[in-house]
PDB file of N, CA and C in Angstrom:
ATOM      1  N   UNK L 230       0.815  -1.209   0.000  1.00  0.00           N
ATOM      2  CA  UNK L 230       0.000   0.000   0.000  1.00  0.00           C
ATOM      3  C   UNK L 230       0.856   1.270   0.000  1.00  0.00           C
ATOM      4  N   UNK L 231       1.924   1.273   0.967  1.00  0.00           N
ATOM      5  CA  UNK L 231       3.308   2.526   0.657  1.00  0.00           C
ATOM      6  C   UNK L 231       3.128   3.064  -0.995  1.00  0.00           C
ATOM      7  N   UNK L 232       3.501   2.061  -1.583  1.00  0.00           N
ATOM      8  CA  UNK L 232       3.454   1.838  -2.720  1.00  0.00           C
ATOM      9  C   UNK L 232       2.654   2.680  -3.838  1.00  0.00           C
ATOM     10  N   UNK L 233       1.711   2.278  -3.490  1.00  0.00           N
ATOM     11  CA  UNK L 233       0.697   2.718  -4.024  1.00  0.00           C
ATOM     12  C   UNK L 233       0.353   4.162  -3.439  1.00  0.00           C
ATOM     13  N   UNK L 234       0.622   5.045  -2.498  1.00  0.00           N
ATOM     14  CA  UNK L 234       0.678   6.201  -1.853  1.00  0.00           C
ATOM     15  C   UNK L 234       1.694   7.030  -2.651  1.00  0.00           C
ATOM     16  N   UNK L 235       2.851   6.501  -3.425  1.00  0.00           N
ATOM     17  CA  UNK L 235       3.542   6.682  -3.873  1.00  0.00           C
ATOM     18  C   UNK L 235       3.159   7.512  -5.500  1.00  0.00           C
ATOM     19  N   UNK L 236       2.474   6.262  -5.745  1.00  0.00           N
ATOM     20  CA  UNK L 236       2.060   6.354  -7.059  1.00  0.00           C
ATOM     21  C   UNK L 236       0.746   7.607  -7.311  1.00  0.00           C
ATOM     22  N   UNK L 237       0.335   7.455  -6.529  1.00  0.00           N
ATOM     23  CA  UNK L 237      -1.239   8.874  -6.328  1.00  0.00           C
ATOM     24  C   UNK L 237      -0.625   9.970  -5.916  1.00  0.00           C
ATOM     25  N   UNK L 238       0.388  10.365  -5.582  1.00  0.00           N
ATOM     26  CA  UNK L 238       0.910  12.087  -5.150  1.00  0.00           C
ATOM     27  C   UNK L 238       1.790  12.649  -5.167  1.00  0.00           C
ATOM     28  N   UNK L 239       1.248  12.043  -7.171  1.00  0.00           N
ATOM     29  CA  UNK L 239       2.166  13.114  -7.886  1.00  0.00           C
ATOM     30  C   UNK L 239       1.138  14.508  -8.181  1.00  0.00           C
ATOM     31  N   UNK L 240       2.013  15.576  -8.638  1.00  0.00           N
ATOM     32  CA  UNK L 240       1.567  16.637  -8.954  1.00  0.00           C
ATOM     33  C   UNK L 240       0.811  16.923 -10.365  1.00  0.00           C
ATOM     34  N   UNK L 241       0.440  15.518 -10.425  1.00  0.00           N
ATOM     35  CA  UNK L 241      -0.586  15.606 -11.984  1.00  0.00           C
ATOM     36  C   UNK L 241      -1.340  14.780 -11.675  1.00  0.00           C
ATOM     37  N   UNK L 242      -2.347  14.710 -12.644  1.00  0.00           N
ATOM     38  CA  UNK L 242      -3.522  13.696 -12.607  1.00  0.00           C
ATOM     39  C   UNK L 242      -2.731  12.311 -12.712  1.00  0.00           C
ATOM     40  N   UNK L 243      -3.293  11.546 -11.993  1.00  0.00           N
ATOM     41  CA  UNK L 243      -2.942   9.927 -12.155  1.00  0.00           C
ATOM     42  C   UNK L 243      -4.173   9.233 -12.518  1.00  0.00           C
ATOM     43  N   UNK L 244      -4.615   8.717 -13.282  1.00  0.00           N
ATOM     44  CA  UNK L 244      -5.804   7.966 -13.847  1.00  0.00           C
ATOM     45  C   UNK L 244      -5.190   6.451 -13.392  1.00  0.00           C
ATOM     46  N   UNK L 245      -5.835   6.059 -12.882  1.00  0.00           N
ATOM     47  CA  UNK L 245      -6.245   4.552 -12.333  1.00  0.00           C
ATOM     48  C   UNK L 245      -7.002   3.715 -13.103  1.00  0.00           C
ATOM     49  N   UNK L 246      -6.640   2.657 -13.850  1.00  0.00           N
ATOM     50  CA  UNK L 246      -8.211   1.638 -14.528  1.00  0.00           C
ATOM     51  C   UNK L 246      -7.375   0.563 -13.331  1.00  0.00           C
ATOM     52  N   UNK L 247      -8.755   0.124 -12.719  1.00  0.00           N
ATOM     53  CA  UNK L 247      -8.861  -1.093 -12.174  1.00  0.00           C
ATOM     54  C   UNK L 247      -9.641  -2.345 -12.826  1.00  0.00           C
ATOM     55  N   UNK L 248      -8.684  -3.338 -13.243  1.00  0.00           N
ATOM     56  CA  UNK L 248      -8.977  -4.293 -14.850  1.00  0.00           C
ATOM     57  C   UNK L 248      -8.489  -5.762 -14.025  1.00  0.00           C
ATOM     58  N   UNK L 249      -9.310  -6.153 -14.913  1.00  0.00           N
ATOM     59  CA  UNK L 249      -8.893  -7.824 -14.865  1.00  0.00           C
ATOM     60  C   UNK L 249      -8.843  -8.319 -16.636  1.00  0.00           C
ATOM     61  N   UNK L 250      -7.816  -9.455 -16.691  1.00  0.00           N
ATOM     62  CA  UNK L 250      -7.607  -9.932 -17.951  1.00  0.00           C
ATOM     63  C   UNK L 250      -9.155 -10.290 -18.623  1.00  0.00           C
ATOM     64  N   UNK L 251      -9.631 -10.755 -17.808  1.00  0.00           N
ATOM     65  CA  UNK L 251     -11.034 -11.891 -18.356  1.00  0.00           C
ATOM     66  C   UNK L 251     -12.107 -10.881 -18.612  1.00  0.00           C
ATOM     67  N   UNK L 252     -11.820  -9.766 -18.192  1.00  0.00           N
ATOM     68  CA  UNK L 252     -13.509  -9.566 -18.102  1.00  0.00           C
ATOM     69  C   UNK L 252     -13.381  -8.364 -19.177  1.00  0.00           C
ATOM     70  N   UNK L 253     -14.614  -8.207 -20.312  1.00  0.00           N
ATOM     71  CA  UNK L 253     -14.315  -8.033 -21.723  1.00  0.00           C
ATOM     72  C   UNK L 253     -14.537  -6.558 -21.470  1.00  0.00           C
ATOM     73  N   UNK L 254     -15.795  -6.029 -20.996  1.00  0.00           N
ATOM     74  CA  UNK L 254     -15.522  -4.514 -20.422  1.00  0.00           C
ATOM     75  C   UNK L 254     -13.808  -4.054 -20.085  1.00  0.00           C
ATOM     76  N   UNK L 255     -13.036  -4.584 -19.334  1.00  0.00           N
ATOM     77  CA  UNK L 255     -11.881  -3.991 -19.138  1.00  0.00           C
ATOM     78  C   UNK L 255     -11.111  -3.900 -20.137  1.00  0.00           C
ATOM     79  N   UNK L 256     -11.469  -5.086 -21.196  1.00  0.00           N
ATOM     80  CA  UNK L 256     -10.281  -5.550 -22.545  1.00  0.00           C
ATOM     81  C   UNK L 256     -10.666  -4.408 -23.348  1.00  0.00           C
ATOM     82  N   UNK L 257     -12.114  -3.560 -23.454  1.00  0.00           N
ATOM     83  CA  UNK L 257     -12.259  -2.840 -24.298  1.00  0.00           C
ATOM     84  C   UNK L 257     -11.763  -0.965 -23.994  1.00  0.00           C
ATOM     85  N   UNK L 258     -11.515  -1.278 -23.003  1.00  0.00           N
ATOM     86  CA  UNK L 258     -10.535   0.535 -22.662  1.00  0.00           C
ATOM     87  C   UNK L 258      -9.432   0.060 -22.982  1.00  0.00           C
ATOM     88  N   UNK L 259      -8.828  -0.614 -22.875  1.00  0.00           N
ATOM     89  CA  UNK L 259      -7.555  -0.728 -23.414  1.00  0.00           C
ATOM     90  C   UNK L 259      -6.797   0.256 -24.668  1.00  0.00           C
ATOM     91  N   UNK L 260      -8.072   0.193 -25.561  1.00  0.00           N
ATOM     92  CA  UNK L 260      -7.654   1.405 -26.681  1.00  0.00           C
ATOM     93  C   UNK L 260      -7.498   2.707 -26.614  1.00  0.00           C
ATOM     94  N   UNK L 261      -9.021   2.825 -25.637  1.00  0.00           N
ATOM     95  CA  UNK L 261      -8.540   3.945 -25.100  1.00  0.00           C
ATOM     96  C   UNK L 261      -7.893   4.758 -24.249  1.00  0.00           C
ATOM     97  N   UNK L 262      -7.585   3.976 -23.121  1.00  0.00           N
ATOM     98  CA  UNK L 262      -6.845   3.962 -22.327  1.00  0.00           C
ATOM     99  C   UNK L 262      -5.407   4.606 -22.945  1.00  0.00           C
ATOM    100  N   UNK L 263      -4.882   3.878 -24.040  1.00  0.00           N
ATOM    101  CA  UNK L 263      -3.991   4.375 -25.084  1.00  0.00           C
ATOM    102  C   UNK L 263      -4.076   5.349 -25.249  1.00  0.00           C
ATOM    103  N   UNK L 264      -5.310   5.733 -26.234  1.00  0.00           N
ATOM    104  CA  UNK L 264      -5.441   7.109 -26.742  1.00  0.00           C
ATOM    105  C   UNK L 264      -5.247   8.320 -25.946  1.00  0.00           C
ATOM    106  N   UNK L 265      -5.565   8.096 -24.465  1.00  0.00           N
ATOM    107  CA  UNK L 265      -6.102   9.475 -23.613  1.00  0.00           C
ATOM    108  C   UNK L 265      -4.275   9.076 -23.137  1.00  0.00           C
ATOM    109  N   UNK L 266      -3.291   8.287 -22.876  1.00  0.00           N
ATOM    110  CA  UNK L 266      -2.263   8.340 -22.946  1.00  0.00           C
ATOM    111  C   UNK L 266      -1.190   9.567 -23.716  1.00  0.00           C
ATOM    112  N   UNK L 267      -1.542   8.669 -25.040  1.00  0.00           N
ATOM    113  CA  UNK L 267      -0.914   9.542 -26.423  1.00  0.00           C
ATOM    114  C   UNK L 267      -1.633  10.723 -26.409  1.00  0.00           C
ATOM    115  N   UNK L 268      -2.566  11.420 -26.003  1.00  0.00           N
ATOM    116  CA  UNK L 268      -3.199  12.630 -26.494  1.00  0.00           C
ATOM    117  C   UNK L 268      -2.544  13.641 -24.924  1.00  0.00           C
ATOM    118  N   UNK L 269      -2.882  12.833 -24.002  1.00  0.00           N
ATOM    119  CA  UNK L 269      -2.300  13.516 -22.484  1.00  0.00           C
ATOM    120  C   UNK L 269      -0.529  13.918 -22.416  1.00  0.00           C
ATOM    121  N   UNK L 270      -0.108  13.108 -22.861  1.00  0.00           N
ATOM    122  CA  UNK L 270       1.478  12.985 -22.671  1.00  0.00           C
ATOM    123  C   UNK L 270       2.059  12.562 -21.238  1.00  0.00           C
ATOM    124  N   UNK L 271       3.347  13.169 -21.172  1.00  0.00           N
ATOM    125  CA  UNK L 271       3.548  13.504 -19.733  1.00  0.00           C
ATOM    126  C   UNK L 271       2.892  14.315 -18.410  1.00  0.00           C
ATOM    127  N   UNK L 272       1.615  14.867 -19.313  1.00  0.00           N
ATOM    128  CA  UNK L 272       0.872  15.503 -18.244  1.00  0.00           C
ATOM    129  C   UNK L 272      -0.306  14.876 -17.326  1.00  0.00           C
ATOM    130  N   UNK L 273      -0.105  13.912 -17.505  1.00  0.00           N
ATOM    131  CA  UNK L 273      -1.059  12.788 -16.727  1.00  0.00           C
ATOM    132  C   UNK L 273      -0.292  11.499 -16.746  1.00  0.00           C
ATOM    133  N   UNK L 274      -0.843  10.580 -16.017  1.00  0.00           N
ATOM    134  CA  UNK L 274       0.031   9.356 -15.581  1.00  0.00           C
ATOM    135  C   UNK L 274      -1.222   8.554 -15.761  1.00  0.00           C
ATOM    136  N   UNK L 275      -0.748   7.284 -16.792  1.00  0.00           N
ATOM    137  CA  UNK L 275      -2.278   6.432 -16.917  1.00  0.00           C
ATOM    138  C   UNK L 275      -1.449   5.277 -16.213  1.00  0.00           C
ATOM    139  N   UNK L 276      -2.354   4.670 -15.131  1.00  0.00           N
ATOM    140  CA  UNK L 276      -1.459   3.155 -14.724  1.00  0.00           C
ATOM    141  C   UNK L 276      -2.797   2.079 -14.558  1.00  0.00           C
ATOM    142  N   UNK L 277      -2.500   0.445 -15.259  1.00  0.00           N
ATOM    143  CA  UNK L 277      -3.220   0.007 -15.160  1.00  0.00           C
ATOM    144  C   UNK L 277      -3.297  -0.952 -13.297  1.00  0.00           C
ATOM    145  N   UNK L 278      -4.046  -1.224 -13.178  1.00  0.00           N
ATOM    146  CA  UNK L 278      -4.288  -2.174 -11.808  1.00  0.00           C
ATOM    147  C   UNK L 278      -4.656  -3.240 -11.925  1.00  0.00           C
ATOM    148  N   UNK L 279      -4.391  -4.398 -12.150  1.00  0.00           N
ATOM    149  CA  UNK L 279      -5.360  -5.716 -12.371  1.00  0.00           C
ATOM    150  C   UNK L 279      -5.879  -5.951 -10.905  1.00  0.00           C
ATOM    151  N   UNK L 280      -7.017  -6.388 -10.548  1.00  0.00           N
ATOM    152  CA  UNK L 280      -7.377  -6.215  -9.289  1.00  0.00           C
ATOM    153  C   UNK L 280      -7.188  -7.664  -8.962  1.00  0.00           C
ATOM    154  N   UNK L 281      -7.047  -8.857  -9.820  1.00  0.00           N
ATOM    155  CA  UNK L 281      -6.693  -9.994  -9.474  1.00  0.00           C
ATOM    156  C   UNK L 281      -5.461 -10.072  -8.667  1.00  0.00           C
ATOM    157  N   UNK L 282      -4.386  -9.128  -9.312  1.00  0.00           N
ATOM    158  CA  UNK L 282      -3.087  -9.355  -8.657  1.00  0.00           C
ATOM    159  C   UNK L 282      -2.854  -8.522  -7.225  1.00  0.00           C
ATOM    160  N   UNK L 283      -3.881  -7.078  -7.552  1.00  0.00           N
ATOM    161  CA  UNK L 283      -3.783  -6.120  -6.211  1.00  0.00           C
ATOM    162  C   UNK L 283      -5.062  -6.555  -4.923  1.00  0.00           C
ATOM    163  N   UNK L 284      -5.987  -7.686  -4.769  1.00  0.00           N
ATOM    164  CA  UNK L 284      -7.205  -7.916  -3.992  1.00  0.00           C
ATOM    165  C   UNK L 284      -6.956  -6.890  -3.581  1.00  0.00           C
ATOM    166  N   UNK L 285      -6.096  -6.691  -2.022  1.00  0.00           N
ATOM    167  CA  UNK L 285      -6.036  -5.911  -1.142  1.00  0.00           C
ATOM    168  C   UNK L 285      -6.472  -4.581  -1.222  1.00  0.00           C
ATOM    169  N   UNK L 286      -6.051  -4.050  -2.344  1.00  0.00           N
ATOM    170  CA  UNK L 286      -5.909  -2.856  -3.244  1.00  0.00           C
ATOM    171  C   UNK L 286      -7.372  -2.266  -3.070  1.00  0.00           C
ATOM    172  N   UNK L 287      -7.786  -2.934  -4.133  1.00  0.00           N
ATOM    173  CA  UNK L 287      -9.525  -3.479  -4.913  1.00  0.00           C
ATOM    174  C   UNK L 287      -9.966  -3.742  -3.924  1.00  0.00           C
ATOM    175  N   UNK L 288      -9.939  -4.337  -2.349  1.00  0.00           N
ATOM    176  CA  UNK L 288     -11.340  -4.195  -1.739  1.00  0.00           C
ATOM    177  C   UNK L 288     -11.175  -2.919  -1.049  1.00  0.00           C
ATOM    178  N   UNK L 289      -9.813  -2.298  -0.460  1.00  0.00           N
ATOM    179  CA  UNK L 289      -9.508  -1.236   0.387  1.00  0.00           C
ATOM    180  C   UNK L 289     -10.436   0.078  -0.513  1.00  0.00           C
ATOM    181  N   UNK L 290     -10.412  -0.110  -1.887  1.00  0.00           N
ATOM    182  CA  UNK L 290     -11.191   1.703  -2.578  1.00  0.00           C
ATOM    183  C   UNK L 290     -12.664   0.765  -2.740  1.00  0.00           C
ATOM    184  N   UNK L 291     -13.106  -0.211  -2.820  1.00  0.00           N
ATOM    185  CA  UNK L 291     -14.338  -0.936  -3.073  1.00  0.00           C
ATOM    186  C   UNK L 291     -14.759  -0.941  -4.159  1.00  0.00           C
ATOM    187  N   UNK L 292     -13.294  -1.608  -4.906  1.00  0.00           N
ATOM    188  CA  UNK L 292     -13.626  -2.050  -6.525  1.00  0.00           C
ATOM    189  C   UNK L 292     -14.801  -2.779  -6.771  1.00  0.00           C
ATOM    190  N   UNK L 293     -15.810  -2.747  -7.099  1.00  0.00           N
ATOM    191  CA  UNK L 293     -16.457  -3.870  -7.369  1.00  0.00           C
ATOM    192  C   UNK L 293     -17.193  -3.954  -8.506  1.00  0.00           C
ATOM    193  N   UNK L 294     -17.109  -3.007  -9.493  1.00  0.00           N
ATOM    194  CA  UNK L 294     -17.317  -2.909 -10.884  1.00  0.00           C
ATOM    195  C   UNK L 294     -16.237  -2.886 -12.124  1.00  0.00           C
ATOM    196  N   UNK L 295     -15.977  -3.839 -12.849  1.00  0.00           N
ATOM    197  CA  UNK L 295     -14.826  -3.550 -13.855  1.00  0.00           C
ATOM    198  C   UNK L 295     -15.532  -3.246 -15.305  1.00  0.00           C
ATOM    199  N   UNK L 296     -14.746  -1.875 -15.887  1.00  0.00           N
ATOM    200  CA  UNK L 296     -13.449  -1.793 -15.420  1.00  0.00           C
ATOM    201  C   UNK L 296     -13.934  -0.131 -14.106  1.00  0.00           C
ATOM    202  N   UNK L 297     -12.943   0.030 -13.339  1.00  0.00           N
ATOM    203  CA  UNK L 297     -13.660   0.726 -12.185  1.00  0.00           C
ATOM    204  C   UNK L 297     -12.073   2.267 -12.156  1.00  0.00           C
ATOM    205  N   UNK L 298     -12.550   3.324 -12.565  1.00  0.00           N
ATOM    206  CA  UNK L 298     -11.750   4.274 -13.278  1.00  0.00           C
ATOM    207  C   UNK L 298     -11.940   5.558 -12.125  1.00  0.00           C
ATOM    208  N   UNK L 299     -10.116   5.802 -11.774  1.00  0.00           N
ATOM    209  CA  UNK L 299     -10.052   6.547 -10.542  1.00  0.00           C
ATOM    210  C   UNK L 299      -9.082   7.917 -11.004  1.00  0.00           C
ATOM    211  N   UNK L 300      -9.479   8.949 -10.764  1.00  0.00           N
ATOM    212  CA  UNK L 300      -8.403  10.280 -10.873  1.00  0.00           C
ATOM    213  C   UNK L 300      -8.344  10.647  -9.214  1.00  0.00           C
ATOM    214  N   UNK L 301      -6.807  10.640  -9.188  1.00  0.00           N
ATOM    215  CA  UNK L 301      -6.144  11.335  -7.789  1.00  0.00           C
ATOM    216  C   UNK L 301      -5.354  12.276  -8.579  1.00  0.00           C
ATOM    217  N   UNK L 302      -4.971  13.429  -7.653  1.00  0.00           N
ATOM    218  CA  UNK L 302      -4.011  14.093  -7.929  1.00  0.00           C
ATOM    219  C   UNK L 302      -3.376  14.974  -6.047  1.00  0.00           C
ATOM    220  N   UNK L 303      -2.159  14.722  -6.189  1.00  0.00           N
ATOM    221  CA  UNK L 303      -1.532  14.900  -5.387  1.00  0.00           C
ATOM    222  C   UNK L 303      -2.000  14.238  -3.789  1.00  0.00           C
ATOM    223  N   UNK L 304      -2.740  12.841  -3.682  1.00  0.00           N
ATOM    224  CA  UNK L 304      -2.915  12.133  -3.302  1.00  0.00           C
ATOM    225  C   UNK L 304      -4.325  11.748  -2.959  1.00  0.00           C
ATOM    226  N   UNK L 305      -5.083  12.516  -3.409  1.00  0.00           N
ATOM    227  CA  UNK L 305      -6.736  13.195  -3.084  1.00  0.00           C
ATOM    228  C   UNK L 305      -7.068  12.056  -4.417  1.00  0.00           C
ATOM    229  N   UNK L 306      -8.684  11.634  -3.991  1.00  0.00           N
ATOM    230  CA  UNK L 306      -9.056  11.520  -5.185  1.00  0.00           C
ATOM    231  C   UNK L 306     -10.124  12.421  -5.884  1.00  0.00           C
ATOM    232  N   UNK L 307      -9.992  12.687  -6.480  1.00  0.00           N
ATOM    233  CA  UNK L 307     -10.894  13.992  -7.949  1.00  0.00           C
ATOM    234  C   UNK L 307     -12.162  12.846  -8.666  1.00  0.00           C
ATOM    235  N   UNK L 308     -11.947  12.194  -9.015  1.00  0.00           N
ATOM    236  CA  UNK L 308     -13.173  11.593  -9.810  1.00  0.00           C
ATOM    237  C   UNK L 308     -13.084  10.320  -9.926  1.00  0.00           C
ATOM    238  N   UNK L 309     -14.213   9.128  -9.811  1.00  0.00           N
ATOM    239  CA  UNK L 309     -14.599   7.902  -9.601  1.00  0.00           C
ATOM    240  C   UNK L 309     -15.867   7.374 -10.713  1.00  0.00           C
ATOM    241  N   UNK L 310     -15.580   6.454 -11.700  1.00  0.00           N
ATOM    242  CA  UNK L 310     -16.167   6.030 -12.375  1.00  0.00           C
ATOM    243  C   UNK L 310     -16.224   4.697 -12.364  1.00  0.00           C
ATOM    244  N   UNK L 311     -17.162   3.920 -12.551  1.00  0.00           N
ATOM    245  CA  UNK L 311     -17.147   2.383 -13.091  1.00  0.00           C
ATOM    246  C   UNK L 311     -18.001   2.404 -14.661  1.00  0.00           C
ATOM    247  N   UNK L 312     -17.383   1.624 -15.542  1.00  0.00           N
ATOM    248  CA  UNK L 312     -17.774   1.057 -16.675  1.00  0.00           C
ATOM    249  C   UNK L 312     -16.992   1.745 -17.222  1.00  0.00           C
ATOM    250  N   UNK L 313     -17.359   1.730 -18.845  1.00  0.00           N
ATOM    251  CA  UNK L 313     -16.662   1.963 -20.159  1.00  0.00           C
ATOM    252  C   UNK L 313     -16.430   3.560 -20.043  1.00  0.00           C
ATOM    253  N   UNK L 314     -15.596   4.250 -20.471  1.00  0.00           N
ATOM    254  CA  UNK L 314     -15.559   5.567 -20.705  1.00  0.00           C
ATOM    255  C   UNK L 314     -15.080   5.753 -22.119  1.00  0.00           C
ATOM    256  N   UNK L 315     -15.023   6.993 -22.830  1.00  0.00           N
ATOM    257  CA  UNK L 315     -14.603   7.037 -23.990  1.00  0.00           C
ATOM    258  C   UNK L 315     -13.440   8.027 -23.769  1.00  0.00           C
ATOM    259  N   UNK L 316     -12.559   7.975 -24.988  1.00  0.00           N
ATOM    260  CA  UNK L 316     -11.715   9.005 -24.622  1.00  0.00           C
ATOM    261  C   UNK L 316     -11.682  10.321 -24.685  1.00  0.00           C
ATOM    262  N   UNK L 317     -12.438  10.644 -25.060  1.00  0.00           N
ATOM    263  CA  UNK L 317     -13.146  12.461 -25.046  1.00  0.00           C
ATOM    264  C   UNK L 317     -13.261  12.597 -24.145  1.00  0.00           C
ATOM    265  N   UNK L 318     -14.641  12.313 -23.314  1.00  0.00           N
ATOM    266  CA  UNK L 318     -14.667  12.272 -21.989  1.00  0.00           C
ATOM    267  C   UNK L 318     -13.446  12.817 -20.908  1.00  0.00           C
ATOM    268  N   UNK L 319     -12.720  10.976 -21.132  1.00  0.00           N
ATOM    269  CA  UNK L 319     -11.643  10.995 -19.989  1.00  0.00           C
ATOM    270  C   UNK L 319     -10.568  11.744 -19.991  1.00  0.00           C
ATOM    271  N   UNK L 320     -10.348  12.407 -21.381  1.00  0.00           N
ATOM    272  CA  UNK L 320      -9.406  13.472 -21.550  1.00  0.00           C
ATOM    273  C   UNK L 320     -10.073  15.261 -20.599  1.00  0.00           C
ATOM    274  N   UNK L 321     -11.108  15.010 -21.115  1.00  0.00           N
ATOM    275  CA  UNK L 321     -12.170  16.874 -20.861  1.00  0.00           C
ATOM    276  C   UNK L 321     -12.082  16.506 -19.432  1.00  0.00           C
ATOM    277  N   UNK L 322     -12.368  15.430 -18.717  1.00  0.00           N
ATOM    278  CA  UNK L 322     -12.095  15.592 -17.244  1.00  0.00           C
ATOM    279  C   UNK L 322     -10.793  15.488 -16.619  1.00  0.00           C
ATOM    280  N   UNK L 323      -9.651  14.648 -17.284  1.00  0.00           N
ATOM    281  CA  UNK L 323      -8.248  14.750 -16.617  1.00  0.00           C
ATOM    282  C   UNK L 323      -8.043  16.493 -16.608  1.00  0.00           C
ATOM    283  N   UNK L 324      -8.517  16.955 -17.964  1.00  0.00           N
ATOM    284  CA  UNK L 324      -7.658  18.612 -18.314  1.00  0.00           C
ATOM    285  C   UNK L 324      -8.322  19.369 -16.838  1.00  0.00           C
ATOM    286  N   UNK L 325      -9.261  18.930 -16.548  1.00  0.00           N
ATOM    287  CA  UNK L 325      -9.962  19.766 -15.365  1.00  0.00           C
ATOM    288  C   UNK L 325      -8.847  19.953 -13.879  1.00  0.00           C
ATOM    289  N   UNK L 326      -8.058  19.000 -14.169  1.00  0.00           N
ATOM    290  CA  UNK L 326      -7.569  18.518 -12.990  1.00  0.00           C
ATOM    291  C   UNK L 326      -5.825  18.635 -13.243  1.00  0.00           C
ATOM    292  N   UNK L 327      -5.371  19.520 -14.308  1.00  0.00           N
ATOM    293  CA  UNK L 327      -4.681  19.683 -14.900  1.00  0.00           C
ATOM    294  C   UNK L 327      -3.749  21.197 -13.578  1.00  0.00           C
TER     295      UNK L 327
END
């Protein structure tokens, strides 16, 4: 969990997908997940989570929808989504938080 404290407070948006391999909702951000990457740059941090490998993780924020989509910035969290997002969207709300 250090760890992961680590990873949320930085001084930019950090976008969180909390994913599992199997489940086809998560397989399908994947692209975009990309895109809002390549379009963000270095000004946001996209990291994926498989919640299979993190449980602890995933029950401590109360993952229980995949794929389940988190913005922190500087250790706070800013915005909480579950399901599909598109990348328009997830871009117009990271810039908010910019």
């Amino acid at each position: 969990m250090s760890k992961f404290g680590e990873l949320i407070d930085l001084n930019i948006p950090v976008l969180l997908d909390f994913y599992t391999e199997w489940n086809e909702d998560s397989k399908l951000m994947n692209p975009v997940l990309r895109e809002v990457a390549a379009t963000m740059g270095n000004k946001v941090k996209v990291i994926k989570i498989d919640v299979d490998k993190n449980v602890q993780l995933a029950e401590a924020l109360r993952v229980k929808v995949l794929p389940t989509l988190i913005i922190y910035k500087s250790g706070e969290m800013k915005w909480r989504q579950s399901g599909e997002q598109d990348a328009v969207t997830l871009v117009g709300i990271l810039k908010e938080y910019l």
